[in-house]
């Protein structure tokens, strides 16, 4: 790539586009937004093609010193690369999904989306902890606006809830960041990832970050903003919320909590497991009884994100890689499911499941694609959903068979609520005349859904394309976590069936000893 | 051989994609011809492979296809493995599938969605082939879930019917319960063996004897828990006792589907899995005992229900469930050869019975209730003869000393004999349950035949027939046919019946040697217990003739109850009272599961939603905060302006202020 600042370009292009869009009338704003997002997608592909797998950990680095040690530093590893790809891939689809649905203040709407793209890429590319924070928190502002201005009837309540939850977390995280920078003497994320904080400090630092990331994930019981936000957001807002914003929490865990506070992460793994197990069972059951399509998918997202958190805190390669794939897959699949809801919402203006039925008859192409995404959501092998889920659960099994068992029940419950949804929407008699009169997919809608379908199958059949760039980074993280990795309860032992002591002895060093060694 | 293996597996996939996505463009006939042709090609390529294994000239082959997943030590690829065990499955799957495709030309002739139907059939075949050619457990799981998807789509093929939709979901979800076990089994295997490759696991398994792993807070023998978890998966797919409830409901699908998926192939996947992993199961006596007990119990339990059902397809469905039980307890006593042999012969005669039943249903204007059949022998003679041969095969007619018999004679007798020969308490119990089930098998099979083909026509009582002839029973008066004329099925449906009839007659006679005796055929593809196979031939004559004796008793009982004295069934039902109702209502499994799982799931869902999320978390969380703010100072009221822009602004200012404060 030479010295071409591609990351800055990718951040800057949508920003410029956003400013232009503000001054354009509806039709032009749509076209400009689409062109801008496609340019960024092209840049993203260039980025991926030029990413040197197995090369330096941080690539495409850029750096400029600003005031008082605060740096404009960018750079990506494989993990960030994949999440940037997810963002730039979904963005043109979001613009396309808003093409006809958004009729008021189109220029501002497109500007908000483009601004969000800038901020998301910035979040994943930031190499300075404060730069990260600014992108991370500011990324939510366009989202508030999208929900609050272009949302449904109850949009103010939803955006208020969204705001309140995220605010709570981020204040604590900011304080923790100041403390860390003071102690470690650097605000570089790469350096902080290698820095060993004292175990006592790690405990509260971990909790401060956890408050923010748990809300973003979202984990039970701080998930209740998500269903409301999804229900009120316009289709494209839901896509980007599920597709990228929910990944910020997982990215935070993998970038900050785990490498910076390994001991505390091990110490609090039980908390993460407990909340995740509750989430899998409880939110799946809640999804089963929903009448609103978007709410159902929103609750299913909480259950899927719980698989991400257990995978992350399993402290092994399978769990970490699985979590990343679940995040990518969920971004695509739940984004696609929200698009599917949008397709029929645009026709009938209701999300009430019972208002539909028998769509296989009048919308066969729609029903086929919807089925594919339903199957990907419930983790059918051959789709992206399976690879991630399987690896995460395989990872967690090595730590705790009980957690693995509870989380694996998600495959039963997931099949239950998704197939129940599909049955009520696509199968059965056409009991509503207006739903029966809906036309099948338009070319525009094909263009939105088929690329996602293709990637979902690609990731399911040949996930190596996505795993390979992350492999070295995950391995490095795994190596860093090794000193704190908990011994599994399921580990094999020979001889007489006994004894927990034997297992504990086999465990790596205890957290304290490891820190002493490090010092 | 490599090219033909690839063609066998991927031609059905390509045909399915073209017919499914392009069906509208190329038209029904082209879609049907493409899929059917593809399957006949696959069958034509499969038989030479099978024959070469029987001749001992072929060796196990692995054809690598594509890298799949590499995550640390956990790696697995797409690859096709063919050995003797797979070869058996290849011929069963491709042959029955090709015939079912052909049969569907006639059966589905008037359906507006034919190309979709054929695409699903081919998709199913592809998934099933991936399952049996798997070289690692994850690919097997891919096939496992793929056939589940196809089964879901085909059961719910007539998606306007609410019962079909319910049955489709039930099949998928119940299978997922089994899959939970399968997945945990794979995780356990990976943890213990650090691989999912089947040959590597089988090789390493004996060395793990005596070790323990933790499972849900207990420490359990490693190999036992792994085998049991995998077996839960097998129980789901093969509809064994406890996880069987989906199979009878699956009869909502079109009849060719029942023949292919719910009789000949998919439901045998569990048996295949146990045989494929037989060296692993051999290492755990406990797991083997469980397999035996579950198999024997299912074999008996399903047969009892089969004697009371009125729907012709449900009788055959319970029969399938029962026959799968035989295969499992054979595997459980260590006789994998007889288990696979029964799987092989069963595929022919059970597909025959289902397709025959489909032909009857076709002739009877979609009526499935045997109470409204009767006297069909002369109206649909070819179907009658095919069904008769199928019945003789399933009931196992054959004479040991003459060395002749129908397919079921060879395989079922082998299973009963080997259960006796194994000589353990569980295996002998299985022998007695199996023998009693054989009596019931004979009874319900002949009951089906007598109700359908003998006696006087009772057609006019059927609503379907009434619709067809536009008469009520009163109007028809004396003429209980209502003037309805059943027609024999078209040639495309009769050819498969003919071919399968041949299979039902000769499959046992021709192939028993390679399956049952130590030869070059198995060649390590299954754990072959040569001693047991020899002991099997030396059991007392009474054991060898047990199946024939109970078959005759069952025949006479059915003849007496349904031909000689048709009042008997009602009287017996009255006398048995509660027992009859218990069996008629399928041992109340559906009611029990509904009460234990389905209702509570919805109830808890509503409670967690309304009481949990809304009444607790939101009330004390965000809404509580809003309330506090509302009660607070005037400043707070101003902040709580409701304008998002001002929130955003305040937030941004706060961040800038904080950054400034710390850094300067």
PDB file of C-alpha atoms in Angstrom, chain A residues 67-68 70 130 133-134 137-138 141 144-145 147-149 156-157 159-161 163-165 167 170 174 178 182 220-225 227-228 281-282 285-286 288-291 295 299 317-319 321-322 358 360-361 364 368 371 375 378-382 386-387 389-391 393-394 397-398 401-402 404-405 408-409 411-412 415-416 419-420 422-423 426-429 460-464 467 471 489-500 503, chain B residues 21 24 66-74 76 78 116 120 138 141-143 145-146 149 152-153 156 159-163 165-166 168-169 172-173 176-180 183-184 186-192 194 196 207-220 222 225 229 598 600-606 608-609 613-614 617-618 621-627 629 640 642 644-645 647-649 651-652 654-655 658-664:
ATOM      1  CA  UNK A  67      -2.044  18.031  21.832  1.00  0.00           C
ATOM      2  CA  UNK A  68      -0.730  16.778  25.146  1.00  0.00           C
ATOM      3  CA  UNK A  70      -3.194  12.686  22.653  1.00  0.00           C
ATOM      4  CA  UNK A 130      -9.095   8.250  23.790  1.00  0.00           C
ATOM      5  CA  UNK A 133     -13.516   6.463  23.160  1.00  0.00           C
ATOM      6  CA  UNK A 134     -14.565   9.423  21.088  1.00  0.00           C
ATOM      7  CA  UNK A 137     -19.381   7.049  22.111  1.00  0.00           C
ATOM      8  CA  UNK A 138     -19.979   9.484  19.294  1.00  0.00           C
ATOM      9  CA  UNK A 141     -25.232  10.001  18.468  1.00  0.00           C
ATOM     10  CA  UNK A 144     -30.087   8.396  18.672  1.00  0.00           C
ATOM     11  CA  UNK A 145     -30.994  10.741  15.863  1.00  0.00           C
ATOM     12  CA  UNK A 147     -34.309   6.445  16.079  1.00  0.00           C
ATOM     13  CA  UNK A 148     -35.536   9.733  17.494  1.00  0.00           C
ATOM     14  CA  UNK A 149     -36.324  11.469  14.214  1.00  0.00           C
ATOM     15  CA  UNK A 156     -38.746   9.226  22.069  1.00  0.00           C
ATOM     16  CA  UNK A 157     -39.107   6.620  24.795  1.00  0.00           C
ATOM     17  CA  UNK A 159     -34.142   6.671  22.209  1.00  0.00           C
ATOM     18  CA  UNK A 160     -34.279   7.846  25.795  1.00  0.00           C
ATOM     19  CA  UNK A 161     -33.838   4.318  27.030  1.00  0.00           C
ATOM     20  CA  UNK A 163     -29.329   6.929  25.757  1.00  0.00           C
ATOM     21  CA  UNK A 164     -29.735   6.248  29.457  1.00  0.00           C
ATOM     22  CA  UNK A 165     -28.297   2.751  29.346  1.00  0.00           C
ATOM     23  CA  UNK A 167     -24.550   6.760  29.201  1.00  0.00           C
ATOM     24  CA  UNK A 170     -19.566   4.996  29.285  1.00  0.00           C
ATOM     25  CA  UNK A 174     -13.953   6.954  30.702  1.00  0.00           C
ATOM     26  CA  UNK A 178      -7.930   8.133  32.535  1.00  0.00           C
ATOM     27  CA  UNK A 182      -1.937   7.829  34.079  1.00  0.00           C
ATOM     28  CA  UNK A 220     -29.020  -9.723  30.412  1.00  0.00           C
ATOM     29  CA  UNK A 221     -30.329  -7.799  32.441  1.00  0.00           C
ATOM     30  CA  UNK A 222     -29.254  -4.576  30.719  1.00  0.00           C
ATOM     31  CA  UNK A 223     -30.743  -5.630  27.397  1.00  0.00           C
ATOM     32  CA  UNK A 224     -34.180  -4.047  27.593  1.00  0.00           C
ATOM     33  CA  UNK A 225     -33.184  -1.041  25.520  1.00  0.00           C
ATOM     34  CA  UNK A 227     -36.065  -4.495  21.727  1.00  0.00           C
ATOM     35  CA  UNK A 228     -37.475  -0.986  22.019  1.00  0.00           C
ATOM     36  CA  UNK A 281     -32.656 -19.425  28.174  1.00  0.00           C
ATOM     37  CA  UNK A 282     -34.676 -16.414  29.244  1.00  0.00           C
ATOM     38  CA  UNK A 285     -38.262 -18.076  25.814  1.00  0.00           C
ATOM     39  CA  UNK A 286     -39.300 -14.447  25.590  1.00  0.00           C
ATOM     40  CA  UNK A 288     -41.099 -17.454  21.636  1.00  0.00           C
ATOM     41  CA  UNK A 289     -44.067 -15.403  22.817  1.00  0.00           C
ATOM     42  CA  UNK A 290     -43.543 -12.209  20.824  1.00  0.00           C
ATOM     43  CA  UNK A 291     -46.197 -10.862  18.485  1.00  0.00           C
ATOM     44  CA  UNK A 295     -39.044  -7.629  18.895  1.00  0.00           C
ATOM     45  CA  UNK A 299     -34.638 -10.874  21.657  1.00  0.00           C
ATOM     46  CA  UNK A 317      -8.708 -20.350  20.578  1.00  0.00           C
ATOM     47  CA  UNK A 318     -11.944 -22.076  19.609  1.00  0.00           C
ATOM     48  CA  UNK A 319     -13.995 -19.900  21.901  1.00  0.00           C
ATOM     49  CA  UNK A 321     -12.502 -17.476  17.032  1.00  0.00           C
ATOM     50  CA  UNK A 322     -16.010 -18.814  17.390  1.00  0.00           C
ATOM     51  CA  UNK A 358     -49.095 -17.820   3.607  1.00  0.00           C
ATOM     52  CA  UNK A 360     -44.899 -18.544   0.327  1.00  0.00           C
ATOM     53  CA  UNK A 361     -47.802 -18.388  -2.094  1.00  0.00           C
ATOM     54  CA  UNK A 364     -42.005 -17.315  -3.145  1.00  0.00           C
ATOM     55  CA  UNK A 368     -36.926 -18.686   0.064  1.00  0.00           C
ATOM     56  CA  UNK A 371     -35.942 -19.328   5.011  1.00  0.00           C
ATOM     57  CA  UNK A 375     -31.833 -21.385   8.993  1.00  0.00           C
ATOM     58  CA  UNK A 378     -30.668 -21.235  14.041  1.00  0.00           C
ATOM     59  CA  UNK A 379     -27.202 -22.374  13.103  1.00  0.00           C
ATOM     60  CA  UNK A 380     -27.782 -24.870  10.342  1.00  0.00           C
ATOM     61  CA  UNK A 381     -24.430 -26.326   9.248  1.00  0.00           C
ATOM     62  CA  UNK A 382     -23.400 -24.904   5.895  1.00  0.00           C
ATOM     63  CA  UNK A 386     -23.189 -22.853  12.535  1.00  0.00           C
ATOM     64  CA  UNK A 387     -19.462 -22.276  12.314  1.00  0.00           C
ATOM     65  CA  UNK A 389     -21.844 -21.269  17.298  1.00  0.00           C
ATOM     66  CA  UNK A 390     -20.078 -24.595  17.016  1.00  0.00           C
ATOM     67  CA  UNK A 391     -16.623 -23.162  17.709  1.00  0.00           C
ATOM     68  CA  UNK A 393     -19.609 -23.875  22.249  1.00  0.00           C
ATOM     69  CA  UNK A 394     -16.709 -26.252  21.606  1.00  0.00           C
ATOM     70  CA  UNK A 397     -17.160 -27.015  26.730  1.00  0.00           C
ATOM     71  CA  UNK A 398     -13.482 -27.261  27.558  1.00  0.00           C
ATOM     72  CA  UNK A 401     -19.615 -28.670  30.431  1.00  0.00           C
ATOM     73  CA  UNK A 402     -22.492 -27.214  32.423  1.00  0.00           C
ATOM     74  CA  UNK A 404     -21.878 -25.563  27.408  1.00  0.00           C
ATOM     75  CA  UNK A 405     -24.965 -27.634  28.091  1.00  0.00           C
ATOM     76  CA  UNK A 408     -26.382 -25.442  23.697  1.00  0.00           C
ATOM     77  CA  UNK A 409     -30.057 -25.668  24.660  1.00  0.00           C
ATOM     78  CA  UNK A 411     -30.137 -24.568  19.485  1.00  0.00           C
ATOM     79  CA  UNK A 412     -33.431 -26.140  20.516  1.00  0.00           C
ATOM     80  CA  UNK A 415     -35.239 -23.558  16.298  1.00  0.00           C
ATOM     81  CA  UNK A 416     -38.480 -23.257  18.214  1.00  0.00           C
ATOM     82  CA  UNK A 419     -39.524 -21.790  12.912  1.00  0.00           C
ATOM     83  CA  UNK A 420     -42.641 -20.681  14.772  1.00  0.00           C
ATOM     84  CA  UNK A 422     -41.484 -18.546   9.866  1.00  0.00           C
ATOM     85  CA  UNK A 423     -44.560 -20.714  10.018  1.00  0.00           C
ATOM     86  CA  UNK A 426     -44.692 -17.734   5.327  1.00  0.00           C
ATOM     87  CA  UNK A 427     -46.801 -20.841   5.798  1.00  0.00           C
ATOM     88  CA  UNK A 428     -50.465 -21.479   6.411  1.00  0.00           C
ATOM     89  CA  UNK A 429     -53.459 -20.142   4.574  1.00  0.00           C
ATOM     90  CA  UNK A 460     -20.606 -21.339   6.301  1.00  0.00           C
ATOM     91  CA  UNK A 461     -18.867 -23.446   3.687  1.00  0.00           C
ATOM     92  CA  UNK A 462     -15.422 -21.875   3.549  1.00  0.00           C
ATOM     93  CA  UNK A 463     -14.929 -19.824   6.733  1.00  0.00           C
ATOM     94  CA  UNK A 464     -11.188 -19.996   6.231  1.00  0.00           C
ATOM     95  CA  UNK A 467     -10.615 -17.054  10.035  1.00  0.00           C
ATOM     96  CA  UNK A 471      -5.673 -16.359  13.313  1.00  0.00           C
ATOM     97  CA  UNK A 489     -14.215 -28.801  34.980  1.00  0.00           C
ATOM     98  CA  UNK A 490     -14.543 -31.333  32.211  1.00  0.00           C
ATOM     99  CA  UNK A 491     -10.860 -32.174  31.793  1.00  0.00           C
ATOM    100  CA  UNK A 492      -9.925 -35.773  31.334  1.00  0.00           C
ATOM    101  CA  UNK A 493      -8.149 -37.646  34.069  1.00  0.00           C
ATOM    102  CA  UNK A 494      -6.938 -41.185  34.237  1.00  0.00           C
ATOM    103  CA  UNK A 495      -7.219 -43.615  37.077  1.00  0.00           C
ATOM    104  CA  UNK A 496      -9.814 -43.617  39.800  1.00  0.00           C
ATOM    105  CA  UNK A 497     -12.685 -41.247  39.305  1.00  0.00           C
ATOM    106  CA  UNK A 498     -11.779 -38.507  41.688  1.00  0.00           C
ATOM    107  CA  UNK A 499     -10.891 -35.469  42.776  1.00  0.00           C
ATOM    108  CA  UNK A 500     -10.989 -31.857  42.198  1.00  0.00           C
ATOM    109  CA  UNK A 503      -7.543 -30.744  38.371  1.00  0.00           C
TER     110      UNK A 503
ATOM    111  CA  UNK B  21     -34.108 -22.007  -8.056  1.00  0.00           C
ATOM    112  CA  UNK B  24     -40.013 -21.664 -12.881  1.00  0.00           C
ATOM    113  CA  UNK B  66     -12.372 -28.448   0.461  1.00  0.00           C
ATOM    114  CA  UNK B  67     -10.898 -27.090   3.614  1.00  0.00           C
ATOM    115  CA  UNK B  68     -13.627 -26.247   6.107  1.00  0.00           C
ATOM    116  CA  UNK B  69     -12.582 -25.024   9.517  1.00  0.00           C
ATOM    117  CA  UNK B  70      -9.256 -24.649  11.199  1.00  0.00           C
ATOM    118  CA  UNK B  71      -9.369 -23.226  14.687  1.00  0.00           C
ATOM    119  CA  UNK B  72      -6.403 -24.075  16.820  1.00  0.00           C
ATOM    120  CA  UNK B  73      -6.341 -27.843  17.219  1.00  0.00           C
ATOM    121  CA  UNK B  74      -9.918 -28.114  16.022  1.00  0.00           C
ATOM    122  CA  UNK B  76     -12.150 -30.459   9.950  1.00  0.00           C
ATOM    123  CA  UNK B  78     -15.041 -31.421   3.582  1.00  0.00           C
ATOM    124  CA  UNK B 116     -39.985 -27.548  -5.671  1.00  0.00           C
ATOM    125  CA  UNK B 120     -36.299 -30.931  -1.993  1.00  0.00           C
ATOM    126  CA  UNK B 138     -18.742 -32.398  12.010  1.00  0.00           C
ATOM    127  CA  UNK B 141     -23.448 -33.381  11.693  1.00  0.00           C
ATOM    128  CA  UNK B 142     -23.764 -31.259   8.558  1.00  0.00           C
ATOM    129  CA  UNK B 143     -25.520 -34.114   6.796  1.00  0.00           C
ATOM    130  CA  UNK B 145     -28.898 -31.314  10.061  1.00  0.00           C
ATOM    131  CA  UNK B 146     -29.202 -31.114   6.292  1.00  0.00           C
ATOM    132  CA  UNK B 149     -33.903 -29.393   7.008  1.00  0.00           C
ATOM    133  CA  UNK B 152     -38.776 -30.229   7.675  1.00  0.00           C
ATOM    134  CA  UNK B 153     -39.409 -28.821   4.221  1.00  0.00           C
ATOM    135  CA  UNK B 156     -44.441 -29.197   5.581  1.00  0.00           C
ATOM    136  CA  UNK B 159     -47.719 -25.657   3.799  1.00  0.00           C
ATOM    137  CA  UNK B 160     -51.316 -24.527   3.787  1.00  0.00           C
ATOM    138  CA  UNK B 161     -52.267 -27.386   6.095  1.00  0.00           C
ATOM    139  CA  UNK B 162     -51.831 -26.360   9.747  1.00  0.00           C
ATOM    140  CA  UNK B 163     -51.239 -29.978  10.781  1.00  0.00           C
ATOM    141  CA  UNK B 165     -46.750 -27.151   9.556  1.00  0.00           C
ATOM    142  CA  UNK B 166     -47.040 -28.289  13.132  1.00  0.00           C
ATOM    143  CA  UNK B 168     -42.701 -30.083  10.391  1.00  0.00           C
ATOM    144  CA  UNK B 169     -41.743 -27.895  13.334  1.00  0.00           C
ATOM    145  CA  UNK B 172     -37.175 -30.267  13.544  1.00  0.00           C
ATOM    146  CA  UNK B 173     -37.344 -29.310  17.196  1.00  0.00           C
ATOM    147  CA  UNK B 176     -32.712 -30.725  17.805  1.00  0.00           C
ATOM    148  CA  UNK B 177     -33.116 -32.220  21.254  1.00  0.00           C
ATOM    149  CA  UNK B 178     -31.187 -35.188  19.967  1.00  0.00           C
ATOM    150  CA  UNK B 179     -28.720 -32.861  18.266  1.00  0.00           C
ATOM    151  CA  UNK B 180     -27.986 -31.247  21.605  1.00  0.00           C
ATOM    152  CA  UNK B 183     -23.117 -31.651  19.669  1.00  0.00           C
ATOM    153  CA  UNK B 184     -22.068 -32.146  23.266  1.00  0.00           C
ATOM    154  CA  UNK B 186     -18.613 -33.933  19.528  1.00  0.00           C
ATOM    155  CA  UNK B 187     -17.337 -31.318  21.992  1.00  0.00           C
ATOM    156  CA  UNK B 188     -16.433 -34.040  24.455  1.00  0.00           C
ATOM    157  CA  UNK B 189     -14.678 -36.028  21.745  1.00  0.00           C
ATOM    158  CA  UNK B 190     -12.696 -33.003  20.655  1.00  0.00           C
ATOM    159  CA  UNK B 191     -11.655 -32.287  24.214  1.00  0.00           C
ATOM    160  CA  UNK B 192     -10.547 -35.852  24.816  1.00  0.00           C
ATOM    161  CA  UNK B 194      -8.189 -33.359  20.078  1.00  0.00           C
ATOM    162  CA  UNK B 196     -13.030 -34.962  15.084  1.00  0.00           C
ATOM    163  CA  UNK B 207      -6.413 -46.043  25.093  1.00  0.00           C
ATOM    164  CA  UNK B 208      -8.948 -43.889  26.912  1.00  0.00           C
ATOM    165  CA  UNK B 209     -10.465 -46.817  28.766  1.00  0.00           C
ATOM    166  CA  UNK B 210     -10.600 -46.198  32.485  1.00  0.00           C
ATOM    167  CA  UNK B 211     -10.309 -42.436  32.246  1.00  0.00           C
ATOM    168  CA  UNK B 212     -12.957 -40.046  33.477  1.00  0.00           C
ATOM    169  CA  UNK B 213     -14.139 -36.630  32.452  1.00  0.00           C
ATOM    170  CA  UNK B 214     -16.240 -34.102  34.242  1.00  0.00           C
ATOM    171  CA  UNK B 215     -19.751 -33.649  33.025  1.00  0.00           C
ATOM    172  CA  UNK B 216     -22.180 -31.237  34.636  1.00  0.00           C
ATOM    173  CA  UNK B 217     -20.421 -31.459  37.953  1.00  0.00           C
ATOM    174  CA  UNK B 218     -20.019 -35.243  37.969  1.00  0.00           C
ATOM    175  CA  UNK B 219     -17.034 -37.324  36.975  1.00  0.00           C
ATOM    176  CA  UNK B 220     -18.038 -40.020  34.549  1.00  0.00           C
ATOM    177  CA  UNK B 222     -15.016 -40.834  29.441  1.00  0.00           C
ATOM    178  CA  UNK B 225     -20.528 -40.400  28.526  1.00  0.00           C
ATOM    179  CA  UNK B 229     -24.294 -38.253  24.282  1.00  0.00           C
ATOM    180  CA  UNK B 598     -44.478 -26.920  25.472  1.00  0.00           C
ATOM    181  CA  UNK B 600     -44.309 -24.281  30.402  1.00  0.00           C
ATOM    182  CA  UNK B 601     -42.068 -22.832  27.674  1.00  0.00           C
ATOM    183  CA  UNK B 602     -44.773 -20.413  26.593  1.00  0.00           C
ATOM    184  CA  UNK B 603     -45.818 -19.708  30.155  1.00  0.00           C
ATOM    185  CA  UNK B 604     -42.269 -18.923  31.243  1.00  0.00           C
ATOM    186  CA  UNK B 605     -41.766 -16.863  28.112  1.00  0.00           C
ATOM    187  CA  UNK B 606     -44.692 -14.649  29.023  1.00  0.00           C
ATOM    188  CA  UNK B 608     -40.048 -13.496  31.852  1.00  0.00           C
ATOM    189  CA  UNK B 609     -41.282 -10.901  29.408  1.00  0.00           C
ATOM    190  CA  UNK B 613     -38.334  -7.425  31.536  1.00  0.00           C
ATOM    191  CA  UNK B 614     -41.251  -5.041  31.798  1.00  0.00           C
ATOM    192  CA  UNK B 617     -36.025  -4.468  34.895  1.00  0.00           C
ATOM    193  CA  UNK B 618     -37.664  -1.571  33.092  1.00  0.00           C
ATOM    194  CA  UNK B 621     -34.186   0.582  35.614  1.00  0.00           C
ATOM    195  CA  UNK B 622     -34.836   3.239  32.983  1.00  0.00           C
ATOM    196  CA  UNK B 623     -38.397   4.052  33.983  1.00  0.00           C
ATOM    197  CA  UNK B 624     -37.359   4.353  37.606  1.00  0.00           C
ATOM    198  CA  UNK B 625     -34.563   6.668  36.610  1.00  0.00           C
ATOM    199  CA  UNK B 626     -37.004   8.764  34.632  1.00  0.00           C
ATOM    200  CA  UNK B 627     -39.274   8.964  37.600  1.00  0.00           C
ATOM    201  CA  UNK B 629     -35.398  12.691  37.404  1.00  0.00           C
ATOM    202  CA  UNK B 640     -34.640  16.027  30.748  1.00  0.00           C
ATOM    203  CA  UNK B 642     -36.633  15.294  25.542  1.00  0.00           C
ATOM    204  CA  UNK B 644     -32.049  14.305  21.586  1.00  0.00           C
ATOM    205  CA  UNK B 645     -29.812  16.920  20.115  1.00  0.00           C
ATOM    206  CA  UNK B 647     -28.519  15.091  25.060  1.00  0.00           C
ATOM    207  CA  UNK B 648     -25.975  14.543  22.401  1.00  0.00           C
ATOM    208  CA  UNK B 649     -24.534  17.977  22.816  1.00  0.00           C
ATOM    209  CA  UNK B 651     -22.612  14.335  26.205  1.00  0.00           C
ATOM    210  CA  UNK B 652     -20.057  15.611  23.742  1.00  0.00           C
ATOM    211  CA  UNK B 654     -18.840  16.388  28.862  1.00  0.00           C
ATOM    212  CA  UNK B 655     -16.358  14.247  27.034  1.00  0.00           C
ATOM    213  CA  UNK B 658     -13.193  15.511  30.871  1.00  0.00           C
ATOM    214  CA  UNK B 659     -10.431  15.049  28.354  1.00  0.00           C
ATOM    215  CA  UNK B 660      -9.306  18.606  28.832  1.00  0.00           C
ATOM    216  CA  UNK B 661      -9.344  18.288  32.598  1.00  0.00           C
ATOM    217  CA  UNK B 662      -7.137  15.258  32.680  1.00  0.00           C
ATOM    218  CA  UNK B 663      -4.665  16.191  30.031  1.00  0.00           C
ATOM    219  CA  UNK B 664      -3.938  19.783  30.904  1.00  0.00           C
TER     220      UNK B 664
END
